[in-house]
PDB file of C-alpha atoms in Angstrom:
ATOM      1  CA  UNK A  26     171.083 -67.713  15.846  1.00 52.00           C
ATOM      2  CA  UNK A  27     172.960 -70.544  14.228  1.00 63.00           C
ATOM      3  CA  UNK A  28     171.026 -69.349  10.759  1.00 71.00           C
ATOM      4  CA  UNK A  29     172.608 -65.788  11.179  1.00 77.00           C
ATOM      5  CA  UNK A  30     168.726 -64.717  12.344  1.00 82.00           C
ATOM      6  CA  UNK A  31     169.782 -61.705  14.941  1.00 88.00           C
ATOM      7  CA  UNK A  32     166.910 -61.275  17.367  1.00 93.00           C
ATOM      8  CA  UNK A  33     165.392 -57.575  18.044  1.00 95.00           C
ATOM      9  CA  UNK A  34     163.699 -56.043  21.433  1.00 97.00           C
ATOM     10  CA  UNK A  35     160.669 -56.437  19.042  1.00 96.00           C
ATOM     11  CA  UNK A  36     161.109 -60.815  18.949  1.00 95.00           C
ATOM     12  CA  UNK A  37     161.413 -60.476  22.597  1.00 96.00           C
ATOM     13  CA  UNK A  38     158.640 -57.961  23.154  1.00 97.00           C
ATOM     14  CA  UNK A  39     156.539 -60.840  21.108  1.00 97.00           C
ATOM     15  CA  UNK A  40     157.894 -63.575  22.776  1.00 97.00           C
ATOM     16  CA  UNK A  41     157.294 -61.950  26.267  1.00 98.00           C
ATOM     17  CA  UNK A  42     153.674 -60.849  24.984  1.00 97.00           C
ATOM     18  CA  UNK A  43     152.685 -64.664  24.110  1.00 98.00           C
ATOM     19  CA  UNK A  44     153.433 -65.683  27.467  1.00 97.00           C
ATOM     20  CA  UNK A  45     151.250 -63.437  28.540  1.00 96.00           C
ATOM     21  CA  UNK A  46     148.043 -64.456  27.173  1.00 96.00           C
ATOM     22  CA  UNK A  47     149.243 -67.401  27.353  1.00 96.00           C
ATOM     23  CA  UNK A  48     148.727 -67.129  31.348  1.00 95.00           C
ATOM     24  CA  UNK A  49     152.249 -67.697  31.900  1.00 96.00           C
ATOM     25  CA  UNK A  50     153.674 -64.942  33.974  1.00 97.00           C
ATOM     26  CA  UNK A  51     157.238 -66.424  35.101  1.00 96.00           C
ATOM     27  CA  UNK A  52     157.786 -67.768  31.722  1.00 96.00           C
ATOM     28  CA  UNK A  53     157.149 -63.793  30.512  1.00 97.00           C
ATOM     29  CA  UNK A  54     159.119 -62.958  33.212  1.00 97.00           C
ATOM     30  CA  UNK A  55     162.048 -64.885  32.470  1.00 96.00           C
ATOM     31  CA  UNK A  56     162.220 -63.811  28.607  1.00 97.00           C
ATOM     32  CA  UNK A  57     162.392 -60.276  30.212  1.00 97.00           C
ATOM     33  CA  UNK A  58     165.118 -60.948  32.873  1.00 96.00           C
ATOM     34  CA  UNK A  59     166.924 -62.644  29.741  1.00 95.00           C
ATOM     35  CA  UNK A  60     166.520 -59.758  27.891  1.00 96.00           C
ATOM     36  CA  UNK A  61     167.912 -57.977  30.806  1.00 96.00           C
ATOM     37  CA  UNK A  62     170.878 -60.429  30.981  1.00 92.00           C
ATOM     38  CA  UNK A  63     169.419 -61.151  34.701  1.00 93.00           C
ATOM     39  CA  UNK A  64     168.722 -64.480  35.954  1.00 88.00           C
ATOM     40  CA  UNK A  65     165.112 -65.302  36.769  1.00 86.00           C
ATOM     41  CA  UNK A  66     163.929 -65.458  40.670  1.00 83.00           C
ATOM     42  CA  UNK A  67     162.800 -68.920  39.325  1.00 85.00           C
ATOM     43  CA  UNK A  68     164.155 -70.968  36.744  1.00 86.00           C
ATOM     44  CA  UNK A  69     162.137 -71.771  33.878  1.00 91.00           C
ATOM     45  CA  UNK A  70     163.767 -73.569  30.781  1.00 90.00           C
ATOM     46  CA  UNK A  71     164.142 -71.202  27.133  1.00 92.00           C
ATOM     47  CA  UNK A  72     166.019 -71.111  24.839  1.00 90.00           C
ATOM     48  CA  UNK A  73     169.955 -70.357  25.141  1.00 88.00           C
ATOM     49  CA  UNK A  74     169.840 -67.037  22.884  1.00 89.00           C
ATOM     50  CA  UNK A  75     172.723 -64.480  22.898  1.00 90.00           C
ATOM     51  CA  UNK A  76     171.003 -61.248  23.495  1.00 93.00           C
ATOM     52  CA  UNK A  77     172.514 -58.519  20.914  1.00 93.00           C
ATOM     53  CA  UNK A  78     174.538 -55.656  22.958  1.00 93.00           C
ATOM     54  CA  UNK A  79     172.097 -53.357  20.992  1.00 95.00           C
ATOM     55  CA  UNK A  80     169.223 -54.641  22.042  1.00 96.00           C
ATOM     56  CA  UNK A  81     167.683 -53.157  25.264  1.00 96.00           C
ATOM     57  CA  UNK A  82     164.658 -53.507  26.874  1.00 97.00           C
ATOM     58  CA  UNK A  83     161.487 -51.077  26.367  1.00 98.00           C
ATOM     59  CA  UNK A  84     158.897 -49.654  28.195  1.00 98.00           C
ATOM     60  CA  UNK A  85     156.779 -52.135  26.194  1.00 98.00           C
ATOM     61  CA  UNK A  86     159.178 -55.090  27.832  1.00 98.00           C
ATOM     62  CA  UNK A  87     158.737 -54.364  30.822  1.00 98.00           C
ATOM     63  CA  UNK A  88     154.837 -53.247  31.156  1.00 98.00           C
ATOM     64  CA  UNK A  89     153.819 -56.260  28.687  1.00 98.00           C
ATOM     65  CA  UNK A  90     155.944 -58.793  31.057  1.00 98.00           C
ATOM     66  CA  UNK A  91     153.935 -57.116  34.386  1.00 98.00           C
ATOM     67  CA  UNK A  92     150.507 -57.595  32.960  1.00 98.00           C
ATOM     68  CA  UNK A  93     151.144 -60.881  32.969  1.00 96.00           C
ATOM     69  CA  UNK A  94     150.989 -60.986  36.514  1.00 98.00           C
ATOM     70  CA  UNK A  95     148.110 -57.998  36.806  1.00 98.00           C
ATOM     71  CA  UNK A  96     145.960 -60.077  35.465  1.00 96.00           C
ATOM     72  CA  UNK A  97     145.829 -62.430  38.427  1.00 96.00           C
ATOM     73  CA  UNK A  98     145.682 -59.327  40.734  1.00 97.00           C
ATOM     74  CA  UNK A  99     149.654 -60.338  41.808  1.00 98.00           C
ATOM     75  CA  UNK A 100     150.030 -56.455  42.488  1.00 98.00           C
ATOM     76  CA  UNK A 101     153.576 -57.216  44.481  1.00 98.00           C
ATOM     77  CA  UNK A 102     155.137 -58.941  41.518  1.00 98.00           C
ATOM     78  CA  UNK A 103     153.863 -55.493  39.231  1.00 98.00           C
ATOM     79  CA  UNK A 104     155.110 -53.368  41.694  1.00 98.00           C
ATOM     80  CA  UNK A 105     158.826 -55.347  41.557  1.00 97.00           C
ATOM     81  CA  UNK A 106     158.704 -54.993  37.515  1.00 98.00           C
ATOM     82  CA  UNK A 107     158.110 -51.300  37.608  1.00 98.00           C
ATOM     83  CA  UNK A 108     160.391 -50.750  39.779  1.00 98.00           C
ATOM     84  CA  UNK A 109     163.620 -52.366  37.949  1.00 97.00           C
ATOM     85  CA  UNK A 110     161.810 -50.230  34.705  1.00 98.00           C
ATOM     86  CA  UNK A 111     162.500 -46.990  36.970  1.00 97.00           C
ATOM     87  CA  UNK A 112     165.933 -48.844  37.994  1.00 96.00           C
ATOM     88  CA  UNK A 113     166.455 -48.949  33.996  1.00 96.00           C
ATOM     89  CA  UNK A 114     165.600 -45.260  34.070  1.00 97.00           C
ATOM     90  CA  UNK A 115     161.979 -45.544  32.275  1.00 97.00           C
ATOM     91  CA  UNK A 116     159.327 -44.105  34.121  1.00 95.00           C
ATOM     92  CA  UNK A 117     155.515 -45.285  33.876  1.00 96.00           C
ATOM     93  CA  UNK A 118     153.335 -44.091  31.103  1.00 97.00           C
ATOM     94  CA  UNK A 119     149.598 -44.634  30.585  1.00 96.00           C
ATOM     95  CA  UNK A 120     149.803 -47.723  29.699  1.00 97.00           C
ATOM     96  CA  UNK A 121     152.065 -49.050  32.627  1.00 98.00           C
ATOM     97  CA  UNK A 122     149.864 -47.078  34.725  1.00 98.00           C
ATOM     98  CA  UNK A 123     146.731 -49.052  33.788  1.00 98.00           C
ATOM     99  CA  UNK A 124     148.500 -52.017  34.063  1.00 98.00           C
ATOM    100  CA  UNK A 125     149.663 -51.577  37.898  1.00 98.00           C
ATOM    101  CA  UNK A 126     146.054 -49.803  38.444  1.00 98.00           C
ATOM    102  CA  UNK A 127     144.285 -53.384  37.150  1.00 98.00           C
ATOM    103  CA  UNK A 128     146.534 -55.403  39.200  1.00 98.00           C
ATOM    104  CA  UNK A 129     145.268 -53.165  42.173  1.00 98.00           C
ATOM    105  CA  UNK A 130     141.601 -53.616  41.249  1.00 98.00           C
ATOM    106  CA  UNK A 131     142.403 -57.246  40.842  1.00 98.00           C
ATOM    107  CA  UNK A 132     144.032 -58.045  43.963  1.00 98.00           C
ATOM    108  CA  UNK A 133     142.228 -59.434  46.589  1.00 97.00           C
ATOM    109  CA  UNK A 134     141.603 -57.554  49.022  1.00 97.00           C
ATOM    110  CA  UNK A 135     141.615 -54.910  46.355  1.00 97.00           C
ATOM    111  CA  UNK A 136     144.597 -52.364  46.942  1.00 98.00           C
ATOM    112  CA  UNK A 137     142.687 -48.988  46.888  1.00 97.00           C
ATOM    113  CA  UNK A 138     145.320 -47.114  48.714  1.00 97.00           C
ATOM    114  CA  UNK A 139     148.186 -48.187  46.977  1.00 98.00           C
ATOM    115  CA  UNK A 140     146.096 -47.256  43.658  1.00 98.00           C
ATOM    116  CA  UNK A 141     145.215 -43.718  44.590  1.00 97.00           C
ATOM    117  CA  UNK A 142     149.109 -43.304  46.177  1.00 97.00           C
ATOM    118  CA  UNK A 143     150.076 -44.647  42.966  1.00 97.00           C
ATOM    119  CA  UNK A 144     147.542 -41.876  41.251  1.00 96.00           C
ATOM    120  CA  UNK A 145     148.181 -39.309  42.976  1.00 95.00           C
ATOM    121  CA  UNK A 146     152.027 -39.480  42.170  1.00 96.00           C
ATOM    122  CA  UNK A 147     151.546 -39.968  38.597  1.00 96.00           C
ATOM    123  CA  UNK A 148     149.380 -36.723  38.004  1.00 93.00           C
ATOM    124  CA  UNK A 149     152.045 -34.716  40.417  1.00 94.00           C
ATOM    125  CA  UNK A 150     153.937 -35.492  37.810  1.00 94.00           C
ATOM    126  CA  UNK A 151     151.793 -33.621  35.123  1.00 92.00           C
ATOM    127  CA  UNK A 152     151.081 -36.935  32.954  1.00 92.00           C
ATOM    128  CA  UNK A 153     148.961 -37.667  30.702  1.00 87.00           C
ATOM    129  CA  UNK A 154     145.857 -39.719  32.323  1.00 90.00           C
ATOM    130  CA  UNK A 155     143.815 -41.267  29.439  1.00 95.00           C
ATOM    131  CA  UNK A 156     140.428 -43.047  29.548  1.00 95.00           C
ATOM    132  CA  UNK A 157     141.503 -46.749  30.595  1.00 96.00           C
ATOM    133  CA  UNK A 158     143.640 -45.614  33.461  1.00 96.00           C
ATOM    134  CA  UNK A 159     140.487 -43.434  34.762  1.00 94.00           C
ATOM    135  CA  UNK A 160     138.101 -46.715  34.432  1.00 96.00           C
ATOM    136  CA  UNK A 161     140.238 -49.288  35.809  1.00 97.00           C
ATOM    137  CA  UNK A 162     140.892 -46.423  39.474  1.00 96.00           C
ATOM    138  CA  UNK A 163     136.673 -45.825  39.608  1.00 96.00           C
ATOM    139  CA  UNK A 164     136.605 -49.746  39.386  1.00 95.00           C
ATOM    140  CA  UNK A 165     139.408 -50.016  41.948  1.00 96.00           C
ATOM    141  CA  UNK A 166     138.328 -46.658  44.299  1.00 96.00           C
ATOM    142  CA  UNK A 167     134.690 -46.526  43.807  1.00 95.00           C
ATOM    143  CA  UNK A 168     132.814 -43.839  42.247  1.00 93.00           C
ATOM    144  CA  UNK A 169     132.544 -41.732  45.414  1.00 95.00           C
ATOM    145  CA  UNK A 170     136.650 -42.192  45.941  1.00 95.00           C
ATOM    146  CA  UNK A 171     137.604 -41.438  42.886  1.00 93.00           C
ATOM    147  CA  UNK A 172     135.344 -38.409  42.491  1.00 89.00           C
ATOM    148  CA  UNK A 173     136.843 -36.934  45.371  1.00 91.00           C
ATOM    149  CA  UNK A 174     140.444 -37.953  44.714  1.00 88.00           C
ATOM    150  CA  UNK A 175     139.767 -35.678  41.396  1.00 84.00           C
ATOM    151  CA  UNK A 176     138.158 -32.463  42.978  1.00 80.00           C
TER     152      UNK A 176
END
């Protein structure tokens, strides 16, 4: 910032998304709690950037900063993610649904309640369920589940 280079929700959204295939879910983390202006659970050293008062976390920040931590099956850590996005008034999509659905499959033991719960509210809801979200439940349920959670 000392160049006059004002950083967007789109630099963090990149930053956050690095750390995430870079395996690095608390570093992804803490880029979104600093986007947040929250202080990470655990410390992790970045950079000192002012965050922009117009610059507000997405959607995108906070599902891209969860699958960090879906792909190790750390369903628990999703779960708390989502739940400051609904706390920031964004509810989940498709794509956060997949996300929290492959952290379910995952987990071990796999959390096949919590995923069709988890369904089940999401198409009360009337949303949109798209391919990917349907593959990662039968992979989580089991074809025989998830053919009768859909009669």
């Amino acid at each position: 910032q000392d160049d006059g280079v004002v950083p967007t929700v789109v630099c963090f959204n990149n930053v956050i998304n690095a750390c995430c295939k870079g395996s690095n879910a608390i570093r992804a983390e803490a880029w979104l709690r600093k986007l947040l202006c929250e202080k990470p659970a655990i410390q992790v050293e970045i950079p000192n950037i002012r965050v922009p008062a117009e610059v507000v976390a997405t959607r995108q920040s906070f599902t891209t900063a969860a699958q960090a931590y879906a792909s190790s099956g750390s369903y628990e850590d999703v779960e708390r993610i989502f739940g400051d996005m609904s706390r920031f008034g964004m509810d989940l999509d498709h794509f956060s649904l997949t996300v929290l659905l492959s952290a379910y499959a995952r987990a071990r033991p796999r959390q096949s309640d919590r995923a069709e719960q988890v369904f089940r509210d999401y198409l009360s809801k009337g949303s949109k369920i798209t391919p990917p979200s349907f593959h990662v439940l039968r992979t989580c349920l089991g074809i025989n589940r998830c053919g009768r959670l859909l009669d």
